[in-house]
Amino acid sequence: MRILIKKDKDEVGICVADYLIKKIKAFKPTKLKPFVLGLPTGSSPIPTYKELIRRHKLGDISFKNIITFNMDEYVGIPENHPQSYHYFMYDNLFNHIDIPEKNIHILNGNAPDLERECVEYEKEISKVRGIELMLGGIGADGHIAFNEPGSSLSSRTRIKSLSYNTILDNSRFYDDNISKVPTKALTMGVGTVMDAKEVLIIITGFNKARALREVVEGSISHMWTVSMLQMHQRGIIVCDEMATMELKVETVKYFRNIENIAADNMFKTF
């Protein structure tokens, strides 16, 4: 696992966007060989999406040969609802770049057969030979996508009932009215996420500090589902200084030293 520590969420966003652009350019995607990218929603990736849009408008990157798969979607709210993840993705990224509509994949929370929707989503990922790079964020309780504490670490795309804490946390987007918040979602499983060739997790803010500590210094546990990143051959965390507040001093120094050394040689990735 690699950990990069940046000053704040804006520096994190620039760093992650720059890395994605470098990976895509190195891959040299074509119509017959597209770059497959997994995407999250939430506040964590917004600075990254803003930077990707800026770089696209500068002509630095095209998304014409990119295929995307989003991690999750609520069950039972319209796609044009301001809190749906369809709306979020188009508003914060897709409407501002040149990605073809047919290349965008987001789970349909209004499908007549939700279980079949999940099975077909896994099949669609397999058809394109898997996800090249999965971008993700985490919740304060260390969950990835909607794989909340207690989720199987080998889980696949499925229907998930949301915990009270998640519903309560999301009520801020629904005028603090908990009764308006969806109670179910469709989500990639932990196993689905970890199947990606590379997984990059964004962690920013002091409210994620305990989660970062558990993921980096704790053991692998289904109570902190993103801790499964420890087992990934190409797992990367990009975080800000506030998110490191509960890490041991030795841990922070160790990862800072690695990046300082990497900055002085040709093998520097970021």
mmCIF file with all atom_site columns, N, CA and C in Angstrom, residues 180-207:
data_model
loop_
_atom_site.group_PDB
_atom_site.id
_atom_site.type_symbol
_atom_site.label_atom_id
_atom_site.label_alt_id
_atom_site.label_comp_id
_atom_site.label_asym_id
_atom_site.label_entity_id
_atom_site.label_seq_id
_atom_site.pdbx_PDB_ins_code
_atom_site.Cartn_x
_atom_site.Cartn_y
_atom_site.Cartn_z
_atom_site.occupancy
_atom_site.B_iso_or_equiv
_atom_site.pdbx_formal_charge
_atom_site.auth_seq_id
_atom_site.auth_comp_id
_atom_site.auth_asym_id
_atom_site.auth_atom_id
_atom_site.pdbx_PDB_model_num
ATOM 1  N N  . LYS A 1 180 ? -37.167 11.093 4.614   1.00 0.00 ? 180 LYS A N  1
ATOM 2  C CA . LYS A 1 180 ? -37.035 11.256 3.166   1.00 0.00 ? 180 LYS A CA 1
ATOM 3  C C  . LYS A 1 180 ? -35.844 10.496 2.592   1.00 0.00 ? 180 LYS A C  1
ATOM 4  N N  . VAL A 1 181 ? -34.969 10.001 3.445   1.00 0.00 ? 181 VAL A N  1
ATOM 5  C CA . VAL A 1 181 ? -33.729 9.387  2.990   1.00 0.00 ? 181 VAL A CA 1
ATOM 6  C C  . VAL A 1 181 ? -33.976 7.947  2.541   1.00 0.00 ? 181 VAL A C  1
ATOM 7  N N  . PRO A 1 182 ? -33.469 7.564  1.362   1.00 0.00 ? 182 PRO A N  1
ATOM 8  C CA . PRO A 1 182 ? -33.596 6.163  0.926   1.00 0.00 ? 182 PRO A CA 1
ATOM 9  C C  . PRO A 1 182 ? -32.974 5.215  1.950   1.00 0.00 ? 182 PRO A C  1
ATOM 10 N N  . THR A 1 183 ? -33.577 4.066  2.118   1.00 0.00 ? 183 THR A N  1
ATOM 11 C CA . THR A 1 183 ? -33.098 3.090  3.095   1.00 0.00 ? 183 THR A CA 1
ATOM 12 C C  . THR A 1 183 ? -32.378 1.912  2.450   1.00 0.00 ? 183 THR A C  1
ATOM 13 N N  . LYS A 1 184 ? -32.374 1.872  1.105   1.00 0.00 ? 184 LYS A N  1
ATOM 14 C CA . LYS A 1 184 ? -31.684 0.806  0.390   1.00 0.00 ? 184 LYS A CA 1
ATOM 15 C C  . LYS A 1 184 ? -30.874 1.387  -0.764  1.00 0.00 ? 184 LYS A C  1
ATOM 16 N N  . ALA A 1 185 ? -29.868 0.638  -1.170  1.00 0.00 ? 185 ALA A N  1
ATOM 17 C CA . ALA A 1 185 ? -29.039 1.050  -2.301  1.00 0.00 ? 185 ALA A CA 1
ATOM 18 C C  . ALA A 1 185 ? -28.560 -0.178 -3.051  1.00 0.00 ? 185 ALA A C  1
ATOM 19 N N  . LEU A 1 186 ? -28.151 0.023  -4.287  1.00 0.00 ? 186 LEU A N  1
ATOM 20 C CA . LEU A 1 186 ? -27.422 -0.988 -5.037  1.00 0.00 ? 186 LEU A CA 1
ATOM 21 C C  . LEU A 1 186 ? -25.948 -0.606 -4.966  1.00 0.00 ? 186 LEU A C  1
ATOM 22 N N  . THR A 1 187 ? -25.094 -1.563 -4.725  1.00 0.00 ? 187 THR A N  1
ATOM 23 C CA . THR A 1 187 ? -23.685 -1.237 -4.543  1.00 0.00 ? 187 THR A CA 1
ATOM 24 C C  . THR A 1 187 ? -22.768 -2.321 -5.063  1.00 0.00 ? 187 THR A C  1
ATOM 25 N N  . MET A 1 188 ? -21.648 -1.917 -5.628  1.00 0.00 ? 188 MET A N  1
ATOM 26 C CA . MET A 1 188 ? -20.575 -2.874 -5.877  1.00 0.00 ? 188 MET A CA 1
ATOM 27 C C  . MET A 1 188 ? -20.194 -3.500 -4.539  1.00 0.00 ? 188 MET A C  1
ATOM 28 N N  . GLY A 1 189 ? -19.791 -4.754 -4.561  1.00 0.00 ? 189 GLY A N  1
ATOM 29 C CA . GLY A 1 189 ? -19.302 -5.386 -3.351  1.00 0.00 ? 189 GLY A CA 1
ATOM 30 C C  . GLY A 1 189 ? -17.833 -5.084 -3.123  1.00 0.00 ? 189 GLY A C  1
ATOM 31 N N  . VAL A 1 190 ? -17.353 -5.431 -1.938  1.00 0.00 ? 190 VAL A N  1
ATOM 32 C CA . VAL A 1 190 ? -15.930 -5.239 -1.642  1.00 0.00 ? 190 VAL A CA 1
ATOM 33 C C  . VAL A 1 190 ? -15.090 -6.054 -2.626  1.00 0.00 ? 190 VAL A C  1
ATOM 34 N N  . GLY A 1 191 ? -15.549 -7.284 -2.899  1.00 0.00 ? 191 GLY A N  1
ATOM 35 C CA . GLY A 1 191 ? -14.831 -8.125 -3.852  1.00 0.00 ? 191 GLY A CA 1
ATOM 36 C C  . GLY A 1 191 ? -14.803 -7.523 -5.234  1.00 0.00 ? 191 GLY A C  1
ATOM 37 N N  . THR A 1 192 ? -15.899 -6.898 -5.651  1.00 0.00 ? 192 THR A N  1
ATOM 38 C CA . THR A 1 192 ? -15.966 -6.246 -6.955  1.00 0.00 ? 192 THR A CA 1
ATOM 39 C C  . THR A 1 192 ? -14.943 -5.120 -7.042  1.00 0.00 ? 192 THR A C  1
ATOM 40 N N  . VAL A 1 193 ? -14.909 -4.296 -5.996  1.00 0.00 ? 193 VAL A N  1
ATOM 41 C CA . VAL A 1 193 ? -13.967 -3.170 -5.956  1.00 0.00 ? 193 VAL A CA 1
ATOM 42 C C  . VAL A 1 193 ? -12.529 -3.677 -6.011  1.00 0.00 ? 193 VAL A C  1
ATOM 43 N N  . MET A 1 194 ? -12.231 -4.694 -5.211  1.00 0.00 ? 194 MET A N  1
ATOM 44 C CA . MET A 1 194 ? -10.861 -5.183 -5.118  1.00 0.00 ? 194 MET A CA 1
ATOM 45 C C  . MET A 1 194 ? -10.411 -5.977 -6.339  1.00 0.00 ? 194 MET A C  1
ATOM 46 N N  . ASP A 1 195 ? -11.345 -6.333 -7.219  1.00 0.00 ? 195 ASP A N  1
ATOM 47 C CA . ASP A 1 195 ? -10.973 -6.983 -8.477  1.00 0.00 ? 195 ASP A CA 1
ATOM 48 C C  . ASP A 1 195 ? -10.291 -6.027 -9.443  1.00 0.00 ? 195 ASP A C  1
ATOM 49 N N  . ALA A 1 196 ? -10.447 -4.724 -9.230  1.00 0.00 ? 196 ALA A N  1
ATOM 50 C CA . ALA A 1 196 ? -9.822  -3.740 -10.119 1.00 0.00 ? 196 ALA A CA 1
ATOM 51 C C  . ALA A 1 196 ? -8.303  -3.916 -10.089 1.00 0.00 ? 196 ALA A C  1
ATOM 52 N N  . LYS A 1 197 ? -7.665  -3.638 -11.212 1.00 0.00 ? 197 LYS A N  1
ATOM 53 C CA . LYS A 1 197 ? -6.210  -3.799 -11.287 1.00 0.00 ? 197 LYS A CA 1
ATOM 54 C C  . LYS A 1 197 ? -5.485  -2.843 -10.340 1.00 0.00 ? 197 LYS A C  1
ATOM 55 N N  . GLU A 1 198 ? -6.104  -1.690 -10.097 1.00 0.00 ? 198 GLU A N  1
ATOM 56 C CA . GLU A 1 198 ? -5.527  -0.710 -9.176  1.00 0.00 ? 198 GLU A CA 1
ATOM 57 C C  . GLU A 1 198 ? -6.677  -0.025 -8.441  1.00 0.00 ? 198 GLU A C  1
ATOM 58 N N  . VAL A 1 199 ? -6.490  0.228  -7.152  1.00 0.00 ? 199 VAL A N  1
ATOM 59 C CA . VAL A 1 199 ? -7.514  0.894  -6.348  1.00 0.00 ? 199 VAL A CA 1
ATOM 60 C C  . VAL A 1 199 ? -6.898  2.110  -5.676  1.00 0.00 ? 199 VAL A C  1
ATOM 61 N N  . LEU A 1 200 ? -7.479  3.276  -5.923  1.00 0.00 ? 200 LEU A N  1
ATOM 62 C CA . LEU A 1 200 ? -6.992  4.526  -5.336  1.00 0.00 ? 200 LEU A CA 1
ATOM 63 C C  . LEU A 1 200 ? -8.099  5.123  -4.475  1.00 0.00 ? 200 LEU A C  1
ATOM 64 N N  . ILE A 1 201 ? -7.825  5.285  -3.196  1.00 0.00 ? 201 ILE A N  1
ATOM 65 C CA . ILE A 1 201 ? -8.818  5.771  -2.241  1.00 0.00 ? 201 ILE A CA 1
ATOM 66 C C  . ILE A 1 201 ? -8.467  7.195  -1.800  1.00 0.00 ? 201 ILE A C  1
ATOM 67 N N  . ILE A 1 202 ? -9.445  8.086  -1.859  1.00 0.00 ? 202 ILE A N  1
ATOM 68 C CA . ILE A 1 202 ? -9.292  9.470  -1.398  1.00 0.00 ? 202 ILE A CA 1
ATOM 69 C C  . ILE A 1 202 ? -9.840  9.565  0.018   1.00 0.00 ? 202 ILE A C  1
ATOM 70 N N  . ILE A 1 203 ? -9.032  10.103 0.931   1.00 0.00 ? 203 ILE A N  1
ATOM 71 C CA . ILE A 1 203 ? -9.475  10.263 2.320   1.00 0.00 ? 203 ILE A CA 1
ATOM 72 C C  . ILE A 1 203 ? -9.098  11.667 2.783   1.00 0.00 ? 203 ILE A C  1
ATOM 73 N N  . THR A 1 204 ? -10.092 12.504 3.027   1.00 0.00 ? 204 THR A N  1
ATOM 74 C CA . THR A 1 204 ? -9.819  13.874 3.450   1.00 0.00 ? 204 THR A CA 1
ATOM 75 C C  . THR A 1 204 ? -10.688 14.275 4.638   1.00 0.00 ? 204 THR A C  1
ATOM 76 N N  . GLY A 1 205 ? -10.137 15.134 5.481   1.00 0.00 ? 205 GLY A N  1
ATOM 77 C CA . GLY A 1 205 ? -10.890 15.681 6.594   1.00 0.00 ? 205 GLY A CA 1
ATOM 78 C C  . GLY A 1 205 ? -10.656 14.950 7.907   1.00 0.00 ? 205 GLY A C  1
ATOM 79 N N  . PHE A 1 206 ? -10.743 15.691 9.000   1.00 0.00 ? 206 PHE A N  1
ATOM 80 C CA . PHE A 1 206 ? -10.511 15.119 10.323  1.00 0.00 ? 206 PHE A CA 1
ATOM 81 C C  . PHE A 1 206 ? -11.547 14.056 10.678  1.00 0.00 ? 206 PHE A C  1
ATOM 82 N N  . ASN A 1 207 ? -12.763 14.181 10.137  1.00 0.00 ? 207 ASN A N  1
ATOM 83 C CA . ASN A 1 207 ? -13.800 13.196 10.445  1.00 0.00 ? 207 ASN A CA 1
ATOM 84 C C  . ASN A 1 207 ? -13.495 11.815 9.866   1.00 0.00 ? 207 ASN A C  1
#
